[in-house]
Coordinates of C-alpha atoms (C1' of nucleotides) in Angstrom, one line a residue:
Chain H
M1 CA -11.0 14.6 -17.6
R2 CA -8.4 17.4 -16.5
R3 CA -10.0 20.3 -14.7
A4 CA -9.3 23.4 -16.4
A5 CA -10.5 25.8 -13.8
G6 CA -7.6 27.8 -12.3
C7 CA -5.1 25.8 -14.3
G8 CA -2.2 27.4 -16.3
T9 CA -0.6 25.9 -19.4
I10 CA 3.0 27.0 -20.6
A11 CA 4.0 25.8 -24.2
N12 CA 7.4 23.9 -24.1
Q13 CA 9.2 26.6 -26.1
A14 CA 8.3 29.0 -23.2
M15 CA 9.1 26.8 -20.5
P16 CA 10.7 28.9 -17.6
M17 CA 14.2 27.9 -16.3
F18 CA 13.1 26.1 -13.1
T19 CA 11.3 23.6 -15.4
H20 CA 14.6 23.0 -17.4
N21 CA 16.4 22.4 -14.0
V22 CA 13.8 19.9 -12.8
L23 CA 15.8 17.3 -14.4
R24 CA 19.2 18.1 -13.4
N25 CA 21.2 15.3 -12.2
R26 CA 22.1 15.2 -8.4
S27 CA 23.4 11.8 -7.8
A28 CA 25.3 11.5 -11.0
E29 CA 22.9 8.6 -12.1
L30 CA 21.4 10.5 -15.2
S31 CA 23.8 11.2 -18.0
E32 CA 23.7 14.4 -19.7
A33 CA 22.3 12.8 -22.7
E34 CA 19.7 11.0 -20.7
R35 CA 18.6 14.3 -19.0
L36 CA 18.3 16.0 -22.3
L37 CA 16.2 13.2 -23.9
L38 CA 13.9 13.3 -21.0
E39 CA 13.6 16.9 -21.0
S40 CA 13.1 17.0 -24.9
A41 CA 10.0 14.8 -24.0
I42 CA 8.1 17.3 -22.0
S43 CA 5.3 18.6 -23.6
H44 CA 4.3 21.6 -21.6
T45 CA 3.8 22.7 -18.0
Q46 CA 0.8 23.2 -16.2
T47 CA -0.4 24.4 -12.8
F48 CA -3.4 23.5 -10.5
R49 CA -4.5 24.9 -7.3
A50 CA -4.6 23.3 -3.9
G51 CA -7.6 20.8 -3.9
E52 CA -8.0 20.5 -7.4
T53 CA -8.2 16.8 -9.0
V54 CA -5.4 16.3 -11.9
V55 CA -6.4 12.8 -12.8
R56 CA -9.5 11.1 -12.2
Q57 CA -10.1 7.3 -11.4
G58 CA -11.0 5.3 -14.5
V59 CA -10.7 8.1 -17.0
P60 CA -8.3 7.1 -20.1
V61 CA -5.2 9.2 -20.2
D62 CA -2.5 9.5 -22.8
I63 CA -0.2 11.8 -20.5
S64 CA 2.1 11.5 -17.5
T65 CA 3.1 14.2 -15.3
L66 CA 6.2 15.0 -13.4
L67 CA 5.6 17.1 -10.2
V68 CA 7.7 20.3 -10.3
Q69 CA 6.5 22.3 -7.5
G70 CA 4.1 21.7 -4.5
L71 CA 2.7 18.4 -3.3
M72 CA 0.4 15.9 -4.7
T73 CA -1.6 12.8 -3.4
R74 CA -2.8 9.8 -4.8
H75 CA -6.2 8.7 -3.2
V76 CA -9.0 6.3 -3.4
D77 CA -12.4 7.5 -2.7
A78 CA -13.9 5.2 -0.4
H79 CA -17.5 3.9 -0.4
D80 CA -18.9 6.4 2.2
G81 CA -17.4 9.4 0.9
R82 CA -14.2 9.2 2.9
R83 CA -11.0 9.1 1.0
H84 CA -7.7 7.4 1.9
L85 CA -4.2 8.6 0.7
V86 CA -2.0 5.8 -1.0
A87 CA 0.7 8.2 -1.6
V88 CA 2.2 11.8 -1.2
H89 CA 4.5 13.2 -4.1
L90 CA 7.1 15.7 -3.5
P91 CA 8.8 17.9 -6.2
G92 CA 10.8 15.6 -8.6
D93 CA 8.4 12.7 -8.4
F94 CA 7.2 11.3 -11.6
V95 CA 3.8 11.1 -10.1
D96 CA 1.8 9.2 -12.7
L97 CA 4.5 7.8 -14.9
H98 CA 2.5 4.3 -14.3
A99 CA -0.3 5.8 -16.3
Y100 CA 1.9 5.2 -19.3
A101 CA 1.5 1.3 -19.0
L102 CA -1.8 1.2 -17.2
K103 CA -3.6 3.8 -19.5
Q104 CA -6.3 4.3 -16.9
L105 CA -5.8 4.7 -13.1
D106 CA -7.4 2.9 -10.2
H107 CA -7.3 6.0 -8.2
E108 CA -7.3 9.8 -8.1
V109 CA -4.4 12.0 -8.2
G110 CA -4.8 15.4 -6.6
A111 CA -3.0 18.7 -5.8
L112 CA -2.3 19.0 -2.1
S113 CA -1.2 22.5 -2.5
D114 CA -0.8 24.9 -5.5
I115 CA 1.4 22.9 -8.0
T116 CA 3.2 23.0 -11.1
V117 CA 3.7 19.6 -13.3
A118 CA 5.5 19.0 -16.5
V119 CA 3.5 16.9 -18.9
F120 CA 4.9 14.2 -20.9
R121 CA 2.9 12.6 -23.7
H122 CA 2.9 9.0 -23.9
A123 CA 4.0 9.2 -27.6
E124 CA 7.1 11.0 -26.4
L125 CA 7.7 8.3 -23.7
E126 CA 7.4 5.6 -26.5
R127 CA 10.2 7.5 -28.3
I128 CA 12.4 7.1 -25.3
Q129 CA 11.5 3.5 -24.7
L130 CA 12.8 2.9 -28.3
Q131 CA 15.9 5.3 -28.0
D132 CA 17.2 4.6 -24.6
M133 CA 17.2 1.3 -22.9
Q134 CA 18.9 2.4 -20.0
L135 CA 16.7 5.5 -19.4
T136 CA 13.5 3.3 -19.9
R137 CA 14.9 1.0 -17.2
R138 CA 15.4 4.0 -14.9
L139 CA 11.9 5.2 -15.4
W140 CA 10.7 1.6 -14.7
F141 CA 12.6 1.7 -11.6
L142 CA 10.9 4.9 -10.5
T143 CA 7.6 3.3 -10.6
L144 CA 8.9 0.6 -8.6
L145 CA 10.0 3.0 -6.1
D146 CA 6.3 3.7 -5.6
A147 CA 5.4 0.3 -5.2
A148 CA 8.1 -0.1 -2.4
M149 CA 6.6 3.0 -0.7
H150 CA 3.2 1.2 -0.8
R151 CA 4.6 -1.5 0.9
Q152 CA 5.8 0.5 3.7
W153 CA 2.6 2.1 4.0
I154 CA 1.0 -1.4 4.2
C155 CA 3.4 -2.1 7.2
R156 CA 2.6 1.0 8.6
L157 CA -0.9 0.5 8.8
A158 CA -0.9 -3.1 9.7
S159 CA 1.7 -3.2 12.3
L160 CA 2.0 0.3 14.0
N161 CA -0.3 2.0 16.6
A162 CA -1.6 5.5 16.0
L163 CA 1.4 7.3 17.7
Q164 CA 3.9 5.3 15.7
R165 CA 2.1 5.8 12.2
V166 CA 2.1 9.4 12.6
A167 CA 5.6 9.6 13.8
H168 CA 6.6 7.1 10.9
F169 CA 4.9 9.2 8.4
L170 CA 6.7 12.4 9.5
C171 CA 10.1 10.4 9.3
E172 CA 9.3 9.6 6.0
M173 CA 8.3 13.0 4.8
N174 CA 11.5 14.6 6.6
A175 CA 13.6 12.0 4.8
R176 CA 12.2 12.6 1.5
L177 CA 12.1 16.3 1.7
L178 CA 15.8 16.2 3.1
A179 CA 16.8 14.3 0.0
I180 CA 15.4 17.2 -2.3
D181 CA 16.7 19.9 0.0
A182 CA 13.2 21.0 1.2
S183 CA 14.0 20.2 4.9
D184 CA 17.1 21.1 7.0
G185 CA 16.6 17.8 8.9
H186 CA 14.8 19.4 11.7
S187 CA 12.0 21.8 10.2
F188 CA 10.1 21.7 7.0
A189 CA 6.9 22.8 5.6
L190 CA 4.1 20.2 5.2
P191 CA 1.0 21.8 3.7
M192 CA -1.3 19.1 5.1
T193 CA -4.4 19.3 7.6
Q194 CA -4.5 17.0 10.5
A195 CA -7.4 15.5 8.6
D196 CA -5.1 14.9 5.6
I197 CA -2.7 13.0 7.9
G198 CA -5.5 11.1 9.2
E199 CA -6.1 9.9 5.6
V200 CA -2.6 8.8 5.3
C201 CA -2.5 6.9 8.6
G202 CA -6.1 5.5 8.6
L203 CA -7.0 7.5 11.8
T204 CA -9.5 10.3 12.5
N205 CA -8.5 13.8 12.6
V206 CA -9.6 13.9 16.3
H207 CA -7.1 10.9 16.9
V208 CA -4.4 12.6 14.8
N209 CA -4.6 15.6 17.1
R210 CA -4.5 13.7 20.4
V211 CA -1.3 12.0 18.7
L212 CA 0.1 15.1 17.8
R213 CA -0.2 16.6 21.1
Q214 CA 1.4 13.5 22.8
L215 CA 4.4 13.6 20.2
R216 CA 4.8 17.3 21.3
E217 CA 4.7 16.5 24.9
M218 CA 7.0 13.8 24.5
G219 CA 9.5 16.6 23.2
L220 CA 9.7 14.7 19.7
C221 CA 8.3 17.0 17.4
Q222 CA 5.8 19.8 16.7
M223 CA 3.3 20.9 13.9
R224 CA 1.8 24.2 13.7
A225 CA 0.6 26.0 10.6
A226 CA 1.5 23.5 8.2
Q227 CA 5.1 23.7 9.6
V228 CA 6.8 20.6 11.1
Q229 CA 9.5 21.1 13.6
I230 CA 11.4 18.2 14.6
H231 CA 12.9 18.3 18.2
D232 CA 14.4 14.7 18.5
L233 CA 14.8 13.0 15.1
P234 CA 16.5 9.8 16.8
G235 CA 13.7 10.0 19.4
L236 CA 11.2 10.2 16.6
A237 CA 12.6 7.6 14.5
A238 CA 12.8 5.2 17.3
T239 CA 9.4 5.8 18.2
A240 CA 8.2 5.1 14.7
L241 CA 10.5 2.2 14.2
F242 CA 11.4 4.0 11.2
D243 CA 14.1 2.7 8.7
P244 CA 14.6 4.7 5.8
E245 CA 16.0 1.9 3.7
Y246 CA 13.0 1.3 1.8
L247 CA 13.1 4.7 0.1
Y248 CA 15.9 3.8 -1.9
L249 CA 17.4 7.1 -1.6
N250 CA 21.0 6.2 -2.5
R251 CA 19.5 5.0 -5.6
R252 CA 17.0 7.4 -6.8
I253 CA 17.1 9.3 -10.0
A254 CA 17.0 13.1 -8.8
M255 CA 14.5 15.0 -10.9
R256 CA 14.1 17.8 -8.4
A257 CA 12.6 21.3 -8.9
T258 CA 15.2 24.0 -8.1
A259 CA 14.7 27.9 -7.7
P260 CA 13.7 29.6 -10.8
S261 CA 16.9 31.5 -10.9
G262 CA 18.9 28.5 -11.5
V263 CA 21.0 29.0 -8.4
P264 CA 23.0 25.8 -8.0
H265 CA 22.1 24.4 -4.9
D266 CA 24.6 23.6 -1.8
Chain Q
M1 CA 21.1 -16.1 -1.5
R2 CA 18.6 -18.9 -2.5
R3 CA 18.3 -21.8 -0.1
A4 CA 19.2 -24.9 -1.8
A5 CA 17.7 -27.1 0.9
G6 CA 14.7 -29.1 -0.7
C7 CA 15.0 -27.3 -3.8
G8 CA 15.0 -28.9 -7.3
T9 CA 16.3 -27.5 -10.5
I10 CA 15.5 -28.6 -13.9
A11 CA 17.5 -27.3 -17.0
N12 CA 15.8 -25.5 -19.7
Q13 CA 16.1 -28.2 -22.3
A14 CA 14.5 -30.8 -19.7
M15 CA 11.7 -28.4 -19.1
P16 CA 8.5 -30.2 -18.6
M17 CA 5.4 -29.6 -20.6
F18 CA 3.6 -27.8 -18.0
T19 CA 6.3 -25.1 -17.6
H20 CA 6.0 -24.7 -21.5
N21 CA 2.2 -24.2 -21.0
V22 CA 2.6 -21.4 -18.2
L23 CA 3.0 -18.5 -20.8
R24 CA 0.2 -19.6 -22.8
N25 CA -1.9 -17.0 -23.9
R26 CA -5.3 -16.8 -22.5
S27 CA -6.7 -13.4 -23.3
A28 CA -5.0 -13.1 -26.7
E29 CA -3.0 -10.3 -25.5
L30 CA 0.4 -12.0 -26.0
S31 CA 1.2 -12.6 -29.5
E32 CA 2.8 -15.8 -30.4
A33 CA 6.0 -14.2 -31.1
E34 CA 6.0 -12.6 -27.7
R35 CA 5.2 -15.8 -26.0
L36 CA 8.2 -17.6 -27.5
L37 CA 10.4 -14.7 -26.8
L38 CA 9.5 -14.9 -23.2
E39 CA 9.6 -18.5 -23.0
S40 CA 13.0 -18.5 -24.6
A41 CA 14.2 -16.3 -21.7
I42 CA 13.5 -18.8 -19.3
S43 CA 16.6 -20.3 -17.8
H44 CA 15.4 -23.1 -15.8
T45 CA 12.8 -24.2 -13.2
Q46 CA 13.2 -24.5 -9.5
T47 CA 11.1 -25.9 -6.6
F48 CA 10.8 -24.8 -3.1
R49 CA 9.2 -26.3 -0.2
A50 CA 6.2 -24.5 1.7
G51 CA 7.8 -22.1 4.1
E52 CA 11.0 -21.7 2.5
T53 CA 12.4 -18.2 1.5
V54 CA 13.1 -17.6 -2.0
V55 CA 14.6 -14.0 -2.0
R56 CA 15.9 -12.3 1.1
Q57 CA 15.5 -8.7 1.7
G58 CA 18.6 -6.6 0.6
V59 CA 20.5 -9.4 -1.1
P60 CA 21.3 -8.5 -4.6
V61 CA 19.9 -10.8 -7.2
D62 CA 20.3 -10.9 -10.9
I63 CA 17.2 -13.2 -11.6
S64 CA 13.6 -12.8 -11.8
T65 CA 10.9 -15.6 -11.1
L66 CA 7.7 -16.5 -12.6
L67 CA 5.4 -18.7 -10.4
V68 CA 4.3 -21.7 -12.2
Q69 CA 2.8 -23.7 -9.3
G70 CA 1.8 -23.1 -5.9
L71 CA 1.4 -19.9 -3.7
M72 CA 4.0 -17.3 -3.0
T73 CA 4.0 -14.3 -0.4
R74 CA 6.1 -11.0 -0.3
H75 CA 6.2 -10.0 3.2
V76 CA 8.2 -7.9 5.4
D77 CA 9.7 -8.9 8.7
A78 CA 8.6 -6.4 11.5
H79 CA 10.8 -5.2 14.4
D80 CA 9.1 -7.6 16.9
G81 CA 9.5 -10.7 15.0
R82 CA 6.3 -10.8 13.5
R83 CA 5.8 -10.4 9.8
H84 CA 3.3 -8.8 7.5
L85 CA 2.3 -9.9 4.0
V86 CA 2.2 -7.2 1.5
A87 CA 1.4 -9.4 -1.4
V88 CA 0.3 -13.1 -2.3
H89 CA 1.1 -14.4 -5.6
L90 CA -0.8 -17.0 -7.7
P91 CA 0.5 -19.4 -10.5
G92 CA 1.0 -17.1 -13.6
D93 CA 2.3 -14.1 -11.6
F94 CA 5.8 -12.9 -12.5
V95 CA 6.6 -12.6 -8.6
D96 CA 9.8 -10.6 -8.6
L97 CA 9.9 -9.1 -12.1
H98 CA 10.7 -5.9 -10.1
A99 CA 13.9 -7.3 -8.9
Y100 CA 15.0 -6.7 -12.8
A101 CA 15.0 -3.0 -12.0
L102 CA 15.3 -2.8 -8.2
K103 CA 18.3 -5.3 -8.2
Q104 CA 17.8 -5.7 -4.3
L105 CA 14.3 -6.0 -2.6
D106 CA 13.0 -4.1 0.3
H107 CA 10.9 -7.4 1.5
E108 CA 11.3 -11.1 1.7
V109 CA 9.8 -13.4 -1.1
G110 CA 8.6 -16.8 0.4
A111 CA 6.7 -20.0 -0.6
L112 CA 3.3 -20.5 1.0
S113 CA 2.9 -24.0 -0.4
D114 CA 5.2 -26.1 -2.3
I115 CA 6.0 -24.0 -5.3
T116 CA 7.6 -24.3 -8.8
V117 CA 9.1 -21.2 -10.4
A118 CA 10.5 -20.5 -13.8
V119 CA 13.9 -18.4 -13.4
F120 CA 14.8 -15.7 -15.8
R121 CA 18.2 -14.1 -15.7
H122 CA 18.2 -10.5 -16.0
A123 CA 20.6 -10.6 -19.0
E124 CA 17.9 -12.4 -20.8
L125 CA 15.5 -9.8 -19.8
E126 CA 17.7 -7.2 -21.1
R127 CA 17.6 -8.8 -24.4
I128 CA 13.7 -8.7 -24.5
Q129 CA 14.0 -5.2 -23.6
L130 CA 16.2 -4.6 -26.8
Q131 CA 14.2 -6.8 -28.9
D132 CA 10.7 -6.3 -28.1
M133 CA 9.4 -2.9 -26.9
Q134 CA 5.7 -4.1 -26.8
L135 CA 6.5 -7.0 -24.6
T136 CA 8.8 -4.8 -22.3
R137 CA 5.7 -2.4 -21.7
R138 CA 3.6 -5.6 -20.9
L139 CA 6.1 -6.6 -18.4
W140 CA 6.2 -3.2 -17.0
F141 CA 2.5 -3.2 -16.7
L142 CA 2.7 -6.3 -14.7
T143 CA 4.8 -4.8 -12.1
L144 CA 2.3 -1.8 -12.0
L145 CA -0.5 -4.4 -11.2
D146 CA 1.5 -5.2 -8.2
A147 CA 1.4 -1.7 -7.1
A148 CA -2.3 -1.4 -7.9
M149 CA -3.0 -4.2 -5.6
H150 CA -0.9 -2.7 -3.0
R151 CA -3.0 0.3 -3.1
Q152 CA -5.9 -1.7 -2.4
W153 CA -4.4 -3.5 0.3
I154 CA -3.6 -0.1 2.0
C155 CA -7.3 1.0 1.6
R156 CA -8.4 -2.2 3.1
L157 CA -6.1 -1.6 6.2
A158 CA -7.1 2.0 6.3
S159 CA -10.7 1.9 6.1
L160 CA -12.4 -1.6 6.7
N161 CA -13.0 -3.4 9.8
A162 CA -11.8 -7.1 10.5
L163 CA -15.0 -8.6 9.2
Q164 CA -14.7 -6.6 6.0
R165 CA -11.0 -7.1 5.6
V166 CA -11.1 -10.8 5.8
A167 CA -14.0 -10.8 3.4
H168 CA -12.3 -8.5 1.0
F169 CA -9.2 -10.6 1.1
L170 CA -11.4 -13.8 0.2
C171 CA -13.2 -11.9 -2.5
E172 CA -9.8 -10.9 -4.0
M173 CA -8.4 -14.3 -3.8
N174 CA -11.6 -15.7 -5.3
A175 CA -11.4 -13.3 -8.2
R176 CA -7.8 -13.9 -9.0
L177 CA -8.2 -17.7 -8.8
L178 CA -11.2 -17.5 -10.8
A179 CA -9.2 -15.7 -13.5
I180 CA -6.7 -18.7 -13.7
D181 CA -9.4 -21.4 -13.4
A182 CA -8.4 -22.3 -10.0
S183 CA -11.8 -21.4 -8.4
D184 CA -15.1 -22.1 -9.9
G185 CA -16.6 -19.0 -8.3
H186 CA -17.6 -20.9 -5.1
S187 CA -14.9 -23.0 -3.8
F188 CA -11.1 -22.9 -4.0
A189 CA -8.0 -24.1 -2.2
L190 CA -6.3 -21.6 0.0
P191 CA -3.3 -23.1 1.6
M192 CA -3.0 -20.2 4.3
T193 CA -3.6 -20.6 8.2
Q194 CA -5.5 -18.2 10.0
A195 CA -2.5 -16.8 11.4
D196 CA -1.4 -16.1 7.5
I197 CA -4.7 -14.5 6.8
G198 CA -4.0 -12.2 10.0
E199 CA -0.6 -11.2 8.5
V200 CA -2.6 -10.2 5.4
C201 CA -5.4 -8.2 7.1
G202 CA -3.4 -6.9 10.2
L203 CA -5.2 -8.8 12.5
T204 CA -4.5 -11.5 15.3
N205 CA -5.0 -15.3 14.5
V206 CA -7.5 -15.0 17.4
H207 CA -9.6 -12.5 15.9
V208 CA -9.4 -13.7 12.2
N209 CA -10.9 -16.9 13.9
R210 CA -13.8 -15.0 15.4
V211 CA -14.3 -13.2 12.1
L212 CA -14.4 -16.4 10.2
R213 CA -17.0 -17.7 12.3
Q214 CA -19.0 -14.6 11.9
L215 CA -18.8 -15.0 8.3
R216 CA -19.9 -18.5 8.5
E217 CA -22.7 -17.6 10.8
M218 CA -23.9 -15.0 8.4
G219 CA -23.9 -17.8 5.7
L220 CA -21.4 -15.8 3.4
C221 CA -18.6 -18.3 3.4
Q222 CA -16.6 -21.1 5.3
M223 CA -13.0 -22.0 5.6
R224 CA -11.9 -25.5 6.4
A225 CA -8.8 -27.4 5.9
A226 CA -7.2 -24.8 3.7
Q227 CA -10.5 -24.9 1.7
V228 CA -12.7 -21.9 1.1
Q229 CA -16.3 -22.5 0.3
I230 CA -18.4 -19.2 -0.8
H231 CA -22.1 -19.7 -0.2
D232 CA -23.2 -16.1 -1.0
L233 CA -20.7 -14.4 -3.2
P234 CA -22.6 -11.3 -3.8
G235 CA -23.3 -11.0 -0.1
L236 CA -19.6 -11.6 0.7
A237 CA -18.7 -8.9 -1.7
A238 CA -21.1 -6.6 -0.3
T239 CA -20.0 -7.1 3.2
A240 CA -16.4 -6.5 2.1
L241 CA -17.2 -3.4 -0.3
F242 CA -15.3 -5.3 -2.8
D243 CA -15.0 -3.8 -6.5
P244 CA -12.7 -6.2 -8.4
E245 CA -11.9 -3.2 -10.8
Y246 CA -8.5 -2.7 -9.2
L247 CA -7.3 -6.3 -10.3
Y248 CA -7.4 -5.0 -14.0
L249 CA -8.3 -8.7 -14.8
N250 CA -9.6 -7.8 -18.2
R251 CA -6.1 -6.5 -19.0
R252 CA -4.0 -8.9 -17.3
I253 CA -1.4 -11.0 -19.5
A254 CA -2.3 -14.6 -18.8
M255 CA 0.7 -16.4 -17.9
R256 CA -0.9 -19.3 -16.0
A257 CA 0.0 -22.8 -15.0
T258 CA -1.8 -25.9 -16.2
A259 CA -1.6 -29.4 -15.2
P260 CA 1.5 -31.1 -16.2
S261 CA -0.5 -33.7 -18.2
G262 CA -2.3 -30.9 -20.0
V263 CA -5.6 -32.5 -18.6
P264 CA -8.0 -29.7 -18.1
H265 CA -9.1 -29.5 -14.6
D266 CA -12.7 -29.6 -13.0
Chain I
dC1 C1' -2.0 -43.2 19.4
dG2 C1' 1.2 -39.8 20.6
dT3 C1' 2.7 -35.0 19.4
dG4 C1' 2.8 -30.5 17.6
dA5 C1' 0.2 -27.2 15.1
dA6 C1' -3.8 -25.2 14.1
dT7 C1' -8.3 -23.8 15.7
dT8 C1' -11.6 -22.4 19.0
dT9 C1' -13.5 -20.1 22.8
dG10 C1' -13.5 -16.9 27.0
dA11 C1' -12.4 -12.8 30.0
dG12 C1' -10.4 -8.4 30.5
dA13 C1' -8.1 -4.5 29.1
dG14 C1' -6.6 -0.8 26.0
dC15 C1' -6.8 1.9 21.8
dC16 C1' -9.3 4.4 18.9
dA17 C1' -13.8 6.0 16.7
dT18 C1' -17.7 8.6 17.4
dC19 C1' -20.4 12.4 18.8
dA20 C1' -20.4 16.9 20.4
dA21 C1' -18.7 21.1 21.9
dT22 C1' -15.4 25.0 22.1
dC23 C1' -11.7 27.5 20.6
dT24 C1' -8.5 29.7 17.4
dA25 C1' -7.1 31.9 13.0
dA26 C1' -7.5 33.7 8.8
dG27 C1' -10.2 35.7 5.7
dT28 C1' -14.6 38.9 3.9
dG29 C1' -17.6 42.3 3.6
dG30 C1' -19.9 46.0 5.7
Chain T
dC1 C1' -12.1 48.6 12.1
dC2 C1' -15.2 45.3 13.6
dA3 C1' -18.7 41.7 12.9
dC4 C1' -19.3 37.6 10.5
dT5 C1' -17.8 33.5 8.4
dT6 C1' -15.4 29.3 7.8
dA7 C1' -11.9 25.8 7.9
dG8 C1' -9.1 23.8 11.2
dA9 C1' -7.5 22.8 15.6
dT10 C1' -8.6 21.1 20.4
dT11 C1' -10.8 19.0 24.3
dG12 C1' -14.0 15.8 26.7
dA13 C1' -17.2 11.7 27.4
dT14 C1' -18.5 7.3 25.9
dG15 C1' -18.7 3.0 23.5
dG16 C1' -16.9 -0.3 20.6
dC17 C1' -13.7 -3.1 18.1
dT18 C1' -9.6 -5.6 18.5
dC19 C1' -5.5 -7.2 21.4
dT20 C1' -3.5 -9.8 24.9
dC21 C1' -3.5 -13.5 27.8
dA22 C1' -5.0 -18.0 28.9
dA23 C1' -6.9 -22.5 28.1
dA24 C1' -9.3 -26.1 25.7
dT25 C1' -10.2 -28.7 21.6
dT26 C1' -9.5 -30.3 17.0
dC27 C1' -6.6 -31.9 13.3
dA28 C1' -2.9 -33.6 10.8
dC29 C1' 0.6 -36.8 10.7
dG30 C1' 4.1 -40.1 11.7

DNA sequence: CGTGAATTTGAGAGCCATCAATCTAAGTGG
DNA sequence: CCACTTAGATTGATGGCTCTCAAATTCACG
C-alpha cells in the first residue's frame, strides 16, 4: 500500500509550524474559517524519499495528500516498462484529492524529490463536505485544475515539436513556481533528470539533451545540476507558444508551503 | 455566448420522454431519490447542429450541460488555426459539469453531430450540493472521470505510434459505446471524419487514412461512412495495448439517452 | 449531374528514436 | 587521497515514422 521504508510520520498535535502555514491564504480567497476547517482535517504529516511510490495504481485508498515540501509526480507505467508522467505537483498542490471520489487511482503517485505531505483521511473530508459547501466547491475546483493542466499537456504532445514541448514545460514550471515564490522568474530549482523531462514531453532522454542544447544555443535558457536559468523568458514563451491562462493562476486557492520559521513572505 | 442559430429549446414542463429517461439508472448506483433530484434540476433541453460551438473558451457560463443525444467534443484551438480534441463525449456524459466550479472554460465545447443537451443552471446544482452530499460526490466523481480519460489520452500520445493510437481510440469508443448500448461490440456509428480522428490522435488526416488502411489489411477493423466495424476486437486491443480499466466503467453513474419512443434498439 | 467535402495514393523531406560510445560528476570504500 | 562505481549528460551515426505537398478519386447531396 504505502511504503514504510524511509518514511516519517508526525502526529497532528506535533505538527511543526511550516505545516500549519501550508494552508495560509495568499490570494484572500480562503476565509479564515475555511482555512481552519481545512487544517483541522489534517491527520498527520509524512515524509518520503526521492523515487519512492506514495500511492500505487489500483490499490484502494482512504486518504488524500497535500504536498507540503518537494516535488511529486503522477505517472502511468507503460507496457514496456517505460513510464509516462501525467502531472508534476508543487508544494501547495492537493496531490491526490481526487482519490476522495475515485477511491482507487488509475495511475501511480510518486516522490520526485524528498517530500513532506499532509495526510487527510477521507472521513475528515466528508466532514468538510457536510460543513462547508463553499470550501467543498473550492476543493472540487482544485481537482478541475488538474484536469485543465492535463488538457494542456495533451495539446503540448499533440501539436508541439520537441523543442516547443520542452520550452513549454519549462515555462509552465516557471509560472507555477513563480506563483508560490519558488522562482524569481529567471532561475529555479527543478529536481528532474533529462530522462524525467523526456517522460513528461514524450521524448527520449537523448533528444531532450539535444533540445536543451539548442535552447541554450538560442540564448533562451539553460539547465545544469537540477537548476534552470531562464535568460530570455519572452523568447522562451514565444518558442513554446506558451499561454499561462490555462493554469487559472488568478483563481487558485493558495495552499503553499512556507519556511518553517513562519516568516511572512514578500 | 451560446449560438442561437439552428438551436431549439424545450421548456422543462414540455420535456419529452427521452429526456426523462436520460437519467435512468442502469447500474443501480443512482437511487430513485437521487435520480429525481437530478432530473428536477434540469432547466430545459436544447439542440445544436453538427459543427456548432456550444461553449466558447473564456466566456463566463452559469449553466452546465448533460449530453442526451449525439456526440460532443472538447477542443483547444491552436495557434496556427488547427485544433486539438481533448475529449469526445457520448450520450449520458455530463459534458461541462466542470463549468460549475470553473465558471469559465479553458477550451471550447462543440457538437460533433446534431445533438440534444439537457441544461442545468448552476443555481440548481448548488441546491443539489446543499441537499444531497452523496449525489454531489457522484457528480464530483464524474468530473474526475474526465480527468482520468485525459490521462489516458496523454499516455496515448506520449507512448504509442500512429497505428496504436488510432486502434486505441477505436477501442475506447467501442468500450464506452458498449456501456451505453450504442455498440454491439463489433459495429458502431462514429460520426467523425478521418481529420477529426487525426485531431484526437495528434496525426494528420493523411496519415490517419494510411493507418486505417493498415488496420483494415490486418483484418482488425474497418471504417466506412462514419461506421466502424471491428472484425477482431482482441487483436485490435492487443495492437493498441488497450486496457479499459481507466474508464472506470464499473463505477460509472449511468445517465444515458434512450430512444424517444422508449423502443429498445437493436 | 454538378459541386464540395472527404478519402485515397504517391513522392520526398524532416524530425526524432534507436543504438552505441564517451564523458562528467558525485559518491564510496580502501 | 585515490581507485572504483554509478547515474546522468553528451555526442555521433543510422533508420524509420510521420509530415508536407500534390494530385486523383470517391462520396454525399442538392
